[in-house]
Amino acid sequence: MAFEKLHLLPSPLRRSLASAALLLSLAGAGTAQSTEPAEFAPDRVIVEFRAGTSELPEFIDLAGAFADEPALRRALSEIGARSMYRVFRSGGVAPRNPTLFKALGMDRQYVVELREGADLASAQRALGSASSVASVRLDGLVRLAEVPNDPLFTSQWDHRNATDADMDTEFAWDISKGSPAVPVAVIDTGCDLVHPETAAAMLPGYNFVANNSNPQDDHGHGTSCAGIVGARSNNGAAVAGVAPNCSIIPIKVLSAGGGGSYANVAAGITFAANSGARVISMSLGGGCCDAAVDAAMVYAAGLDVLTIAASGNNGIQGVIYPASHPSGMAVGASSPCDERKDFGSCDGENWWGSNYGPELDVIAPGVLIPTITLGGGTTTTFNGTSSATPHVAGIAALVRTIDPSLTYSQVRSLIQATAEDQVGPGGEDAPGYDIYFGFGRVNAHRAALAALGAERFCFADGSGTPPPCGNFGGFDRGAANSTGSGALLNAAGSNSLAADDLLINGTGLPANKPTLILMSPAVANGGNGTAFYDGLLCLASGGVGIFRHPPLTSSLGGAVTLGPGIASYSCGHFSGLACFQPGARWNFQCWFRDATGPCSTGANLSNAIGVTFRP
């Protein structure tokens, strides 16, 4: 979908304005913006009443309305007004911050729908002559940030990619898969409410196109975005979302044709914030700017909601709105080769590119993305900054699950700070911030690690539901030995790479037996199995590494300790690998002599644990 060339907010606003300053600038909502969309709805205008006007209902019955204001009643009749309703409809959910809601004038802005063929300029003049009306403006149009596509890939390269152009989502899942207590609002064409991959995640939503409580998707775009955010994982079907345990608030603001108005977008943002969303994902946009959307964005920020939106697909300098709004987060698209998606990127789709500019925050996978489709199906070809945006929304949900105390601006800063810099071509991806990659290509694992805090390792097992990070060791019992139980590994340390004080402790071993601590550089049995299962590093089935450490013998109590100083004798053996670098992950397992062991003649294995070093 092509977008018109856009007017941009001044770049210093992008990262420097706080919500309080924005509130001051928007408190008189209805003030004309310096720029405006290039396209407008042909059949409606937005009326803002003056402060102090008596409170009006959400939906106004024009047959008997404004009896005490003949000029307004006459104007509505002359222009052929068909209906009138508040821009910020509640959807049955009351404002969570009524003071801010009123300070932004959100209770005084109304849509007036006109008869077909009405003259918009005449309607503005007629309604503007009424004494209670502060301003009358047109309602800008907004469209999906999607593009056409062709099938090329059949796997989720966004999560795991041979050239490491992915987000390391698999490792992030060892830390968190999200939580139902962290809802993500998908503001789009609605969602498939019964798709088996997301039905369990759905919370009550709203349809601002039809003004009812049924946000069922009738286009498909919103369903695909919701799948990227939160499709269930480990269920043997379809795909896995970035935050597969999160809940989703489906909000329909776009029609079956993929178009809509800023009035409905503003209503959707406000509904999401009032409904308890912690993150908003909007894969849509248009020309800048709109007073109602500005107010809604500030209102959401005031309720500590992080709003994430698509940068656009023209391949030009010019981030679309509302991604360009200073309180939101603008997301561009990356290719499977870690390029900014452009007309010449490696995916071969030469008909679109990701918009860029000083408003851009980060980029994320956005080409040929596997996800779900309307009617219970799947696709491997979902494209555009539309598909990049829900990736970042999913990461934000993981971060807010790990540390719910982080504010929306702290979450945004964390995702920026943990993005991978200089992964793309040097001509665009310069060191530090640049207008093409923003702060870099997002990395879910690094973001999750940063949310944990600086003083912890993270450990996980292979059950598919890792325990909380910091629950050290003992996640599975290991293969049964001659005593009928399994040896256990634990790990401890301060995460100080300089001190190298990581300790690996084994217990439940047979007494006085030769022992080795085995290690794998973040792979599973040479790539032939699932990480963290009994036999992960089994020598008889293709072991992937042995620590080069001094000979160890279990104590009479069946215990052994390796470290500190592990890095000094392990890095040389694993030459060419990251070793114990920030962000690196290693899997550990204990091998010991036991005549009944199943791994190989006279050998057995403990449980396996993983250790990830914070960046």
XYZ file of C-alpha atoms in Angstrom:
615
model
C 0.000 0.000 0.000
C 1.567 3.295 -1.024
C 1.514 6.344 1.209
C 1.676 9.979 0.259
C 4.856 11.904 1.026
C 4.648 12.891 4.659
C 5.145 15.984 6.745
C 7.308 15.226 9.776
C 7.390 16.458 13.338
C 10.605 18.331 14.159
C 13.218 15.690 14.907
C 14.260 17.023 18.359
C 10.753 16.259 19.614
C 11.212 12.596 18.833
C 13.141 11.692 21.968
C 13.292 14.756 24.164
C 9.717 15.708 25.013
C 8.288 14.171 28.155
C 4.602 13.430 28.633
C 4.185 16.408 30.927
C 5.440 18.805 28.285
C 3.221 17.178 25.699
C 0.237 17.592 27.983
C 0.925 21.294 28.272
C 1.166 21.677 24.520
C -2.006 19.725 23.855
C -4.141 20.819 26.792
C -6.062 23.079 24.444
C -6.904 20.225 22.102
C -8.347 21.533 18.875
C -5.488 23.909 18.204
C -4.548 23.735 14.540
C -1.508 21.587 13.783
C 1.372 22.860 11.682
C 0.846 20.013 9.253
C -2.104 17.873 8.339
C -2.930 14.710 6.391
C -3.145 14.944 2.625
C -6.317 12.833 2.446
C -9.560 13.205 4.369
C -12.775 11.294 4.893
C -15.319 12.636 2.373
C -18.363 12.214 4.593
C -17.542 13.587 8.042
C -16.013 16.429 10.045
C -14.800 16.707 13.640
C -16.408 19.328 15.874
C -14.759 20.418 19.099
C -16.943 22.274 21.574
C -15.621 25.073 23.735
C -14.419 24.380 27.256
C -17.273 24.853 29.714
C -19.925 23.524 27.335
C -22.450 21.328 29.092
C -21.480 17.653 28.953
C -23.028 15.810 26.018
C -23.801 12.086 25.648
C -21.489 9.827 23.623
C -24.131 9.327 20.919
C -26.342 12.327 20.213
C -29.912 11.967 18.969
C -30.040 14.725 16.371
C -33.832 14.705 16.273
C -34.104 16.532 19.582
C -30.599 17.806 20.209
C -29.438 21.409 20.712
C -32.906 22.875 21.218
C -31.267 25.662 23.247
C -28.819 26.515 20.445
C -30.793 27.244 17.264
C -27.722 28.175 15.198
C -26.082 24.786 15.715
C -29.353 22.938 15.196
C -29.928 24.848 11.937
C -26.370 24.178 10.742
C -26.700 20.439 11.354
C -29.894 20.405 9.334
C -28.459 22.449 6.459
C -25.417 20.238 5.967
C -27.464 17.043 6.105
C -25.906 15.615 9.293
C -26.793 11.913 9.579
C -25.324 11.151 13.003
C -23.149 12.628 15.719
C -21.017 10.830 18.291
C -18.006 11.416 20.487
C -14.612 10.742 18.872
C -13.403 9.005 22.047
C -16.226 6.529 22.518
C -15.829 4.545 25.722
C -16.696 1.121 24.336
C -18.200 0.478 27.761
C -14.913 1.257 29.538
C -14.697 4.405 31.665
C -11.621 6.674 31.493
C -8.896 5.500 33.862
C -7.755 9.107 34.244
C -10.829 11.362 33.984
C -8.811 14.467 34.848
C -6.378 13.970 31.976
C -9.250 12.946 29.687
C -10.958 16.302 30.261
C -7.744 18.344 30.284
C -7.048 17.122 26.757
C -10.572 18.071 25.647
C -11.353 14.444 24.792
C -14.891 14.774 26.170
C -15.647 17.672 23.771
C -14.691 16.251 20.347
C -17.460 14.831 18.147
C -17.722 13.214 14.729
C -20.486 14.598 12.523
C -21.348 12.204 9.687
C -22.714 13.934 6.591
C -24.942 12.959 3.725
C -23.242 11.586 0.611
C -21.784 14.290 -1.583
C -21.828 16.964 1.132
C -19.463 19.911 0.697
C -16.913 19.706 3.511
C -15.899 23.349 3.370
C -19.533 24.448 3.659
C -20.044 22.106 6.593
C -17.003 23.557 8.361
C -18.268 27.129 7.877
C -21.829 26.340 8.981
C -20.865 24.426 12.110
C -18.093 26.857 12.988
C -20.587 29.709 13.202
C -22.243 28.195 16.283
C -21.251 29.934 19.508
C -20.495 26.678 21.398
C -18.128 25.353 18.738
C -14.418 26.016 19.197
C -13.235 24.448 15.937
C -14.268 22.233 13.026
C -11.678 20.123 11.231
C -11.577 17.368 8.643
C -10.952 13.729 9.569
C -7.725 12.394 8.047
C -7.533 8.968 6.461
C -5.298 6.137 7.605
C -4.350 2.864 5.915
C -2.625 -0.401 6.647
C 1.177 -0.430 6.553
C 1.228 -3.631 4.486
C 2.559 -4.541 1.038
C 1.869 -7.330 -1.497
C 3.946 -10.500 -1.144
C 5.135 -13.772 -2.712
C 6.018 -16.990 -0.847
C 9.743 -17.644 -0.329
C 10.332 -18.939 3.180
C 8.593 -21.582 5.271
C 10.259 -21.012 8.641
C 10.209 -18.271 11.222
C 13.515 -16.624 10.386
C 12.543 -13.729 12.629
C 13.074 -16.008 15.641
C 16.022 -18.042 14.369
C 18.078 -17.321 11.279
C 21.228 -18.965 9.895
C 22.873 -15.581 9.323
C 21.857 -14.349 12.806
C 19.526 -11.701 11.385
C 16.900 -12.841 13.905
C 15.876 -11.495 17.308
C 17.215 -14.409 19.444
C 13.642 -14.971 20.586
C 14.260 -18.606 21.535
C 16.752 -17.536 24.185
C 14.403 -14.792 25.411
C 11.771 -17.482 26.012
C 14.096 -19.106 28.551
C 13.520 -15.960 30.595
C 9.897 -15.106 29.817
C 7.123 -15.870 27.368
C 4.958 -13.013 28.541
C 1.983 -13.070 30.863
C -1.804 -12.703 30.582
C -1.372 -9.847 33.048
C 0.418 -7.853 30.317
C -2.219 -7.187 27.620
C -1.157 -6.027 24.166
C -3.773 -4.050 22.235
C -3.754 -4.723 18.499
C -5.380 -1.701 16.846
C -6.093 -2.750 13.295
C -8.813 -4.466 11.226
C -9.849 -6.495 14.261
C -8.722 -10.037 15.069
C -9.977 -13.524 14.303
C -11.592 -14.160 17.676
C -11.743 -17.939 17.223
C -8.391 -18.710 15.609
C -6.969 -21.643 17.615
C -3.573 -19.952 17.952
C -4.887 -16.783 19.612
C -8.460 -17.429 20.811
C -7.316 -18.167 24.364
C -5.432 -14.871 24.463
C -8.366 -12.642 23.494
C -9.786 -10.148 25.980
C -12.907 -8.043 25.370
C -12.337 -5.496 22.601
C -14.353 -3.068 20.519
C -15.313 -2.312 16.924
C -15.111 1.436 16.267
C -16.112 1.002 12.637
C -19.522 -0.437 13.508
C -19.666 0.981 17.055
C -20.276 -2.361 18.708
C -18.444 -4.818 20.933
C -17.593 -7.324 18.182
C -14.041 -6.664 16.866
C -14.050 -9.694 14.561
C -11.598 -9.237 11.696
C -13.104 -9.021 8.195
C -9.858 -8.261 6.370
C -7.108 -10.471 7.843
C -4.382 -7.932 8.535
C -5.093 -7.555 12.247
C -5.221 -11.333 12.684
C -1.742 -11.705 11.211
C -0.388 -8.935 13.450
C -1.931 -10.571 16.515
C -0.267 -13.867 15.594
C 3.165 -12.250 15.550
C 2.528 -10.767 18.973
C 1.015 -13.700 20.784
C 0.344 -16.926 18.879
C 0.535 -19.776 21.393
C 3.752 -21.827 21.452
C 4.624 -25.466 22.179
C 1.225 -26.644 20.941
C 2.440 -28.480 17.858
C 0.552 -26.174 15.507
C 1.149 -23.165 13.282
C 3.599 -20.567 14.600
C 4.847 -19.056 17.845
C 4.339 -15.406 18.713
C 7.032 -13.280 20.309
C 5.111 -13.188 23.608
C 3.041 -16.387 23.426
C 1.675 -16.124 26.973
C 0.449 -12.542 26.751
C -3.192 -11.527 26.359
C -4.511 -9.502 23.426
C -7.101 -6.724 23.283
C -8.577 -6.744 19.735
C -9.607 -3.284 18.548
C -11.111 -2.703 15.110
C -10.582 0.761 13.626
C -10.101 -0.177 9.964
C -12.741 -1.471 7.560
C -12.814 -4.649 5.494
C -11.033 -2.657 2.800
C -8.144 -1.775 5.106
C -8.952 1.931 5.418
C -10.133 4.092 8.260
C -10.116 7.504 9.863
C -8.014 9.178 12.504
C -11.112 9.665 14.643
C -11.463 5.901 14.981
C -7.731 5.435 15.562
C -7.863 7.992 18.369
C -10.852 6.214 19.889
C -9.037 2.888 19.646
C -5.918 4.178 21.405
C -8.007 5.625 24.219
C -10.051 2.437 24.590
C -6.858 0.387 24.773
C -5.423 2.595 27.508
C -8.669 2.553 29.484
C -8.890 -1.244 29.110
C -5.544 -1.799 30.815
C -3.272 -2.400 27.824
C 0.436 -2.170 28.706
C 1.485 -2.097 25.041
C -0.288 -0.931 21.861
C 0.622 -2.255 18.410
C -0.530 -0.210 15.406
C 0.457 -1.375 11.931
C -1.206 1.551 10.196
C -0.611 5.175 9.412
C -0.991 8.148 7.152
C -0.128 11.828 6.856
C 0.785 13.904 9.877
C -0.921 15.090 12.042
C -4.269 14.887 13.828
C -5.354 16.644 17.029
C -7.499 13.747 18.270
C -4.719 11.196 17.760
C -2.231 13.568 19.396
C -4.488 13.770 22.435
C -4.991 9.992 22.491
C -1.243 9.356 22.319
C -0.601 11.716 25.226
C -3.481 10.166 27.177
C -2.047 6.671 26.652
C 1.410 7.827 27.747
C -0.186 9.394 30.821
C -1.526 5.927 31.693
C 1.952 4.424 31.139
C 1.089 2.641 27.893
C 3.817 2.164 25.268
C 2.438 2.791 21.774
C 4.363 1.184 18.906
C 3.595 1.963 15.257
C 4.813 1.267 11.726
C 7.190 3.614 9.894
C 5.692 3.023 6.409
C 6.619 1.165 3.221
C 7.585 3.731 0.591
C 11.333 3.240 1.037
C 11.759 7.001 1.483
C 12.821 9.379 4.226
C 9.569 10.123 5.981
C 8.125 8.176 8.929
C 4.349 8.006 8.736
C 2.001 9.161 11.488
C 1.305 8.249 14.279
C 4.685 6.442 14.431
C 6.277 9.895 14.168
C 4.523 11.100 17.335
C 7.085 11.834 20.078
C 5.424 9.674 22.754
C 5.309 6.579 20.534
C 7.876 4.227 19.067
C 8.518 4.042 15.316
C 9.487 0.671 13.808
C 11.069 -0.015 10.425
C 11.526 -3.390 8.698
C 14.674 -5.504 8.316
C 15.423 -8.236 5.779
C 16.619 -11.812 6.426
C 20.134 -10.531 5.654
C 20.020 -7.820 8.366
C 19.545 -5.000 5.899
C 17.006 -2.236 6.146
C 14.288 -3.578 3.868
C 14.819 -1.706 0.630
C 14.166 -2.111 -3.070
C 17.474 -3.966 -3.470
C 17.563 -6.034 -0.261
C 18.341 -9.753 -0.403
C 14.715 -10.940 -0.148
C 14.132 -10.060 -3.807
C 11.021 -7.961 -3.157
C 12.014 -4.956 -5.199
C 8.678 -3.169 -5.015
C 8.831 -1.776 -1.486
C 11.160 -0.452 1.164
C 11.038 0.570 4.805
C 10.665 4.274 5.525
C 13.382 5.935 7.557
C 14.179 9.252 9.158
C 15.090 10.942 12.446
C 11.835 9.749 14.040
C 12.770 6.052 13.619
C 13.494 4.136 16.826
C 14.438 0.607 15.724
C 13.973 -1.923 12.948
C 12.654 -5.485 13.239
C 12.067 -8.452 10.897
C 9.451 -7.428 8.348
C 9.763 -9.562 5.208
C 8.044 -12.896 4.493
C 7.050 -13.410 8.109
C 5.209 -16.626 9.067
C 2.049 -15.911 11.038
C -1.642 -16.800 11.246
C -4.432 -15.790 8.870
C -8.145 -15.157 9.036
C -10.207 -18.351 9.113
C -7.785 -20.471 11.119
C -4.952 -20.652 8.586
C -1.328 -19.588 8.345
C 0.951 -17.773 5.919
C 4.701 -17.475 5.445
C 4.525 -14.240 3.469
C 3.239 -11.456 5.722
C 5.117 -8.308 4.746
C 5.810 -4.712 5.591
C 6.503 -2.536 8.567
C 3.099 -3.924 9.506
C 4.828 -7.179 10.403
C 7.850 -5.498 12.004
C 5.720 -3.507 14.454
C 4.108 -6.448 16.347
C 7.569 -8.000 16.786
C 8.584 -4.991 18.850
C 5.236 -4.974 20.668
C 5.881 -8.597 21.634
C 9.340 -7.731 22.972
C 7.824 -4.888 24.986
C 5.343 -7.372 26.472
C 8.212 -9.681 27.494
C 10.057 -6.782 29.126
C 6.988 -5.583 31.024
C 6.359 -9.140 32.211
C 9.896 -9.497 33.564
C 9.882 -6.097 35.266
C 6.384 -4.616 35.620
C 7.816 -1.571 37.409
C 9.397 -0.162 34.245
C 7.596 2.853 32.803
C 6.635 3.028 29.147
C 9.558 5.362 28.415
C 11.979 3.058 30.264
C 10.755 0.088 28.214
C 11.251 2.085 25.026
C 14.762 3.091 26.115
C 15.608 -0.493 27.082
C 14.552 -1.849 23.680
C 16.571 0.894 21.991
C 19.648 0.244 24.147
C 19.620 -3.525 23.576
C 19.078 -3.378 19.816
C 21.996 -4.744 17.780
C 23.954 -1.970 16.140
C 26.088 -2.188 12.980
C 24.467 -5.388 11.721
C 23.589 -3.891 8.343
C 25.512 -2.342 5.466
C 28.033 0.224 6.620
C 26.637 2.876 4.324
C 23.427 2.981 6.362
C 24.070 1.254 9.701
C 26.633 3.640 11.163
C 27.885 3.270 14.757
C 25.307 4.506 17.224
C 21.997 6.020 16.185
C 21.319 6.564 12.489
C 18.211 7.436 10.514
C 18.124 4.116 8.618
C 18.310 1.570 11.463
C 17.467 3.853 14.375
C 19.193 2.357 17.404
C 19.542 -0.966 15.578
C 17.742 -4.237 14.880
C 15.847 -5.365 17.977
C 17.040 -8.347 20.017
C 14.459 -9.980 22.281
C 17.052 -11.921 24.269
C 19.178 -8.903 25.090
C 16.070 -6.909 26.021
C 14.869 -9.673 28.335
C 18.297 -9.920 29.958
C 18.428 -6.171 30.504
C 14.995 -6.279 32.148
C 16.279 -8.847 34.638
C 18.753 -6.471 36.254
C 22.501 -6.518 36.467
C 23.134 -9.024 39.241
C 21.688 -12.277 37.934
C 22.422 -15.056 35.554
C 19.480 -16.774 33.920
C 19.023 -20.540 34.062
C 16.470 -22.701 32.301
C 15.533 -26.307 31.677
C 13.942 -28.145 28.765
C 10.384 -28.479 29.983
C 9.134 -25.664 27.789
C 8.077 -23.693 30.856
C 11.267 -22.398 32.467
C 11.206 -21.515 36.156
C 11.815 -17.926 37.177
C 15.326 -16.752 36.515
C 17.392 -17.001 39.656
C 15.951 -20.435 40.559
C 19.347 -22.021 40.271
C 19.650 -25.587 39.085
C 17.672 -28.788 39.657
C 15.261 -28.318 36.791
C 15.249 -31.960 35.752
C 16.775 -34.863 37.584
C 19.062 -36.203 34.905
C 19.150 -39.860 33.853
C 18.690 -42.274 36.746
C 21.981 -43.736 37.999
C 22.779 -46.809 40.065
C 21.365 -45.146 43.168
C 18.007 -44.681 41.450
C 18.256 -40.894 41.315
C 19.860 -38.315 39.074
C 22.761 -36.002 39.722
C 21.984 -32.284 39.868
C 23.905 -29.272 38.611
C 23.558 -25.831 40.123
C 25.253 -22.578 39.175
C 26.026 -19.398 41.051
C 27.954 -16.193 40.493
C 27.742 -12.406 40.503
C 27.771 -12.112 36.721
C 31.044 -10.209 36.888
C 32.924 -11.173 33.766
C 36.038 -9.450 35.035
C 36.010 -11.503 38.221
C 35.033 -14.699 36.372
C 33.472 -16.080 39.532
C 30.968 -18.467 37.942
C 30.687 -21.692 39.966
C 29.189 -24.941 38.642
C 28.230 -27.277 41.483
C 27.282 -30.944 41.070
C 25.518 -33.034 43.725
C 24.032 -36.520 43.887
C 27.082 -38.048 42.197
C 28.516 -41.438 43.039
C 31.367 -41.097 45.537
C 34.974 -40.787 44.435
C 34.377 -41.116 40.676
C 36.008 -39.305 37.713
C 33.801 -36.368 36.682
C 33.700 -33.907 33.784
C 31.634 -30.776 33.296
C 30.467 -30.695 29.698
C 29.568 -27.522 27.879
C 27.720 -26.485 24.721
C 27.851 -23.037 23.100
C 24.102 -22.396 22.909
C 23.323 -25.347 20.621
C 21.484 -28.575 21.263
C 23.369 -31.840 20.722
C 25.166 -30.560 17.654
C 21.870 -29.265 16.311
C 20.260 -32.709 16.491
C 17.940 -32.232 19.431
C 16.079 -29.889 21.715
C 18.102 -27.896 24.200
C 18.084 -28.835 27.883
C 17.076 -32.475 27.920
C 18.704 -35.473 29.540
C 21.486 -36.559 27.235
C 21.996 -33.116 25.721
C 25.764 -33.513 25.636
C 25.803 -37.309 25.642
C 29.119 -38.467 24.205
C 27.469 -41.507 22.657
C 25.071 -39.380 20.606
C 27.314 -36.676 19.242
C 28.671 -34.585 22.077
C 29.214 -30.912 21.374
C 31.920 -29.974 23.842
C 33.994 -30.852 26.914
C 35.445 -28.308 29.251
C 39.229 -28.398 29.222
C 39.532 -28.218 32.960
C 41.700 -29.895 35.628
C 40.732 -33.522 36.370
C 37.836 -33.723 38.808
C 36.839 -36.490 41.166
C 33.588 -36.511 43.088
C 33.846 -36.277 46.855
C 32.847 -38.996 49.282
C 29.581 -37.073 49.620
C 29.006 -37.199 45.859
C 29.700 -33.525 45.122
C 31.992 -31.581 42.783
C 32.666 -27.882 42.119
C 34.134 -26.270 39.015
C 35.342 -22.666 39.134
C 35.987 -19.872 39.682
C 38.258 -19.145 36.751
C 36.239 -21.164 34.234
C 36.852 -18.755 31.361
C 40.621 -19.002 31.681
C 40.701 -22.658 30.658
C 37.605 -22.944 28.473
C 37.950 -20.124 25.944
C 41.041 -21.563 24.310
C 39.300 -24.854 23.604
C 36.320 -23.165 21.993
C 38.376 -20.944 19.748
C 36.383 -18.749 17.415
C 33.289 -18.762 19.639
C 32.006 -15.951 21.790
C 33.150 -17.629 25.013
C 31.928 -15.759 28.091
C 31.078 -12.532 26.332
C 28.140 -10.338 27.359
C 24.945 -11.858 25.992
C 26.544 -15.284 25.369
C 24.732 -18.423 26.483
C 26.242 -21.769 27.472
C 24.659 -25.102 28.332
C 26.238 -27.283 31.009
C 25.929 -30.920 31.993
C 27.870 -33.202 34.348
C 29.338 -36.495 33.041
C 30.420 -39.119 35.577
C 31.352 -42.778 35.859
C 28.555 -45.140 36.799
C 28.526 -48.724 35.489
C 24.760 -48.699 34.868
C 24.676 -45.415 33.007
C 22.851 -45.379 29.639
C 24.868 -42.703 27.857
C 27.897 -44.833 26.984
C 29.771 -47.673 28.629
C 30.170 -46.752 32.254
C 28.881 -43.193 31.935
C 25.923 -41.142 33.073
C 24.751 -37.536 32.952
C 23.253 -35.010 35.325
C 20.486 -32.596 34.527
C 21.387 -29.853 32.061
C 21.332 -26.139 32.835
C 21.817 -23.030 30.774
C 23.686 -19.901 31.786
C 23.284 -16.607 29.961
C 25.610 -13.684 30.610
C 24.023 -10.274 30.683
C 25.154 -7.711 28.103
